[in-house]
Amino acid sequence: NYWQHLFSEPLLVAKLQPSAIASILLEDALANNRVGEVALIGIMILGADKSNNLKLETYLHIIKAFWNVGLKNEARLLALEVALKHGF
């Protein structure tokens, strides 16, 4: 079960980017248009960042994933939050 793999290792690794398994699962959910899984995995990655120091590329990847499965309002809100956080 791939969910067991997700929970068996840290969601974030060095440089505060998603672990390999989290990235693979997000890509698989995105490729198969599984909206709920994209939302859940994206939120889990965001929530695992206790230091609020994720790489900008990680945010952008999650925003694009949300957008591509139809979560356009959520993608816009996250993009706005990230822009404000990064001083844009």
One Martini backbone bead per residue (centre of mass of N, CA, C, O) as a GRO file, in nm:
protein
   88
    1ASN     BB    1   0.093   0.039   0.026
    2TYR     BB    2   0.150   0.372  -0.040
    3TRP     BB    3   0.064   0.503   0.232
    4GLN     BB    4   0.277   0.366   0.408
    5HIS     BB    5   0.516   0.508   0.273
    6LEU     BB    6   0.439   0.797   0.344
    7PHE     BB    7   0.440   0.737   0.672
    8SER     BB    8   0.750   0.605   0.693
    9GLU     BB    9   0.842   0.896   0.613
   10PRO     BB   10   0.936   1.188   0.559
   11LEU     BB   11   0.792   1.460   0.388
   12LEU     BB   12   1.065   1.602   0.444
   13VAL     BB   13   1.370   1.726   0.324
   14ALA     BB   14   1.620   1.858   0.234
   15LYS     BB   15   1.549   2.190   0.166
   16LEU     BB   16   1.245   2.178   0.188
   17GLN     BB   17   1.131   1.916   0.039
   18PRO     BB   18   0.990   1.670  -0.088
   19SER     BB   19   0.975   1.364  -0.082
   20ALA     BB   20   0.981   1.117  -0.302
   21ILE     BB   21   0.705   0.989  -0.229
   22ALA     BB   22   0.539   1.248  -0.230
   23SER     BB   23   0.598   1.320  -0.526
   24ILE     BB   24   0.492   1.062  -0.657
   25LEU     BB   25   0.202   1.076  -0.545
   26LEU     BB   26   0.130   1.348  -0.666
   27GLU     BB   27   0.179   1.273  -0.963
   28ASP     BB   28  -0.020   1.036  -0.975
   29ALA     BB   29  -0.273   1.194  -0.895
   30LEU     BB   30  -0.252   1.399  -1.126
   31ALA     BB   31  -0.247   1.197  -1.371
   32ASN     BB   32  -0.542   1.073  -1.247
   33ASN     BB   33  -0.735   1.296  -1.132
   34ARG     BB   34  -0.706   1.301  -0.801
   35VAL     BB   35  -0.823   1.540  -0.616
   36GLY     BB   36  -0.810   1.448  -0.319
   37GLU     BB   37  -0.510   1.360  -0.324
   38VAL     BB   38  -0.387   1.625  -0.404
   39ALA     BB   39  -0.491   1.780  -0.162
   40LEU     BB   40  -0.378   1.603   0.065
   41ILE     BB   41  -0.076   1.603  -0.014
   42GLY     BB   42  -0.039   1.907  -0.026
   43ILE     BB   43  -0.122   1.959   0.271
   44MET     BB   44   0.090   1.774   0.399
   45ILE     BB   45   0.336   1.924   0.299
   46LEU     BB   46   0.265   2.200   0.417
   47GLY     BB   47   0.227   2.090   0.720
   48ALA     BB   48   0.535   1.981   0.754
   49ASP     BB   49   0.620   2.294   0.766
   50LYS     BB   50   0.724   2.430   1.062
   51SER     BB   51   0.934   2.671   0.946
   52ASN     BB   52   0.846   2.819   0.688
   53ASN     BB   53   1.079   2.684   0.445
   54LEU     BB   54   0.996   2.639   0.170
   55LYS     BB   55   1.036   2.603  -0.140
   56LEU     BB   56   0.910   2.769  -0.401
   57GLU     BB   57   0.882   2.521  -0.593
   58THR     BB   58   0.687   2.368  -0.410
   59TYR     BB   59   0.455   2.560  -0.418
   60LEU     BB   60   0.424   2.566  -0.729
   61HIS     BB   61   0.358   2.267  -0.761
   62ILE     BB   62   0.098   2.269  -0.591
   63ILE     BB   63  -0.052   2.487  -0.744
   64LYS     BB   64  -0.054   2.337  -1.017
   65ALA     BB   65  -0.200   2.087  -0.920
   66PHE     BB   66  -0.457   2.221  -0.830
   67TRP     BB   67  -0.526   2.351  -1.101
   68ASN     BB   68  -0.522   2.078  -1.283
   69VAL     BB   69  -0.780   1.956  -1.095
   70GLY     BB   70  -0.973   2.229  -1.028
   71LEU     BB   71  -0.835   2.404  -0.779
   72LYS     BB   72  -0.842   2.724  -0.833
   73ASN     BB   73  -0.903   2.875  -0.568
   74GLU     BB   74  -0.682   2.736  -0.401
   75ALA     BB   75  -0.448   2.824  -0.581
   76ARG     BB   76  -0.488   3.128  -0.549
   77LEU     BB   77  -0.463   3.143  -0.240
   78LEU     BB   78  -0.181   3.020  -0.222
   79ALA     BB   79  -0.039   3.223  -0.406
   80LEU     BB   80  -0.097   3.468  -0.230
   81GLU     BB   81   0.040   3.368   0.026
   82VAL     BB   82   0.321   3.332  -0.100
   83ALA     BB   83   0.362   3.618  -0.201
   84LEU     BB   84   0.343   3.756   0.075
   85LYS     BB   85   0.568   3.587   0.216
   86HIS     BB   86   0.787   3.682  -0.026
   87GLY     BB   87   0.731   3.999  -0.099
   88PHE     BB   88   0.535   4.062  -0.368
   0.00000   0.00000   0.00000
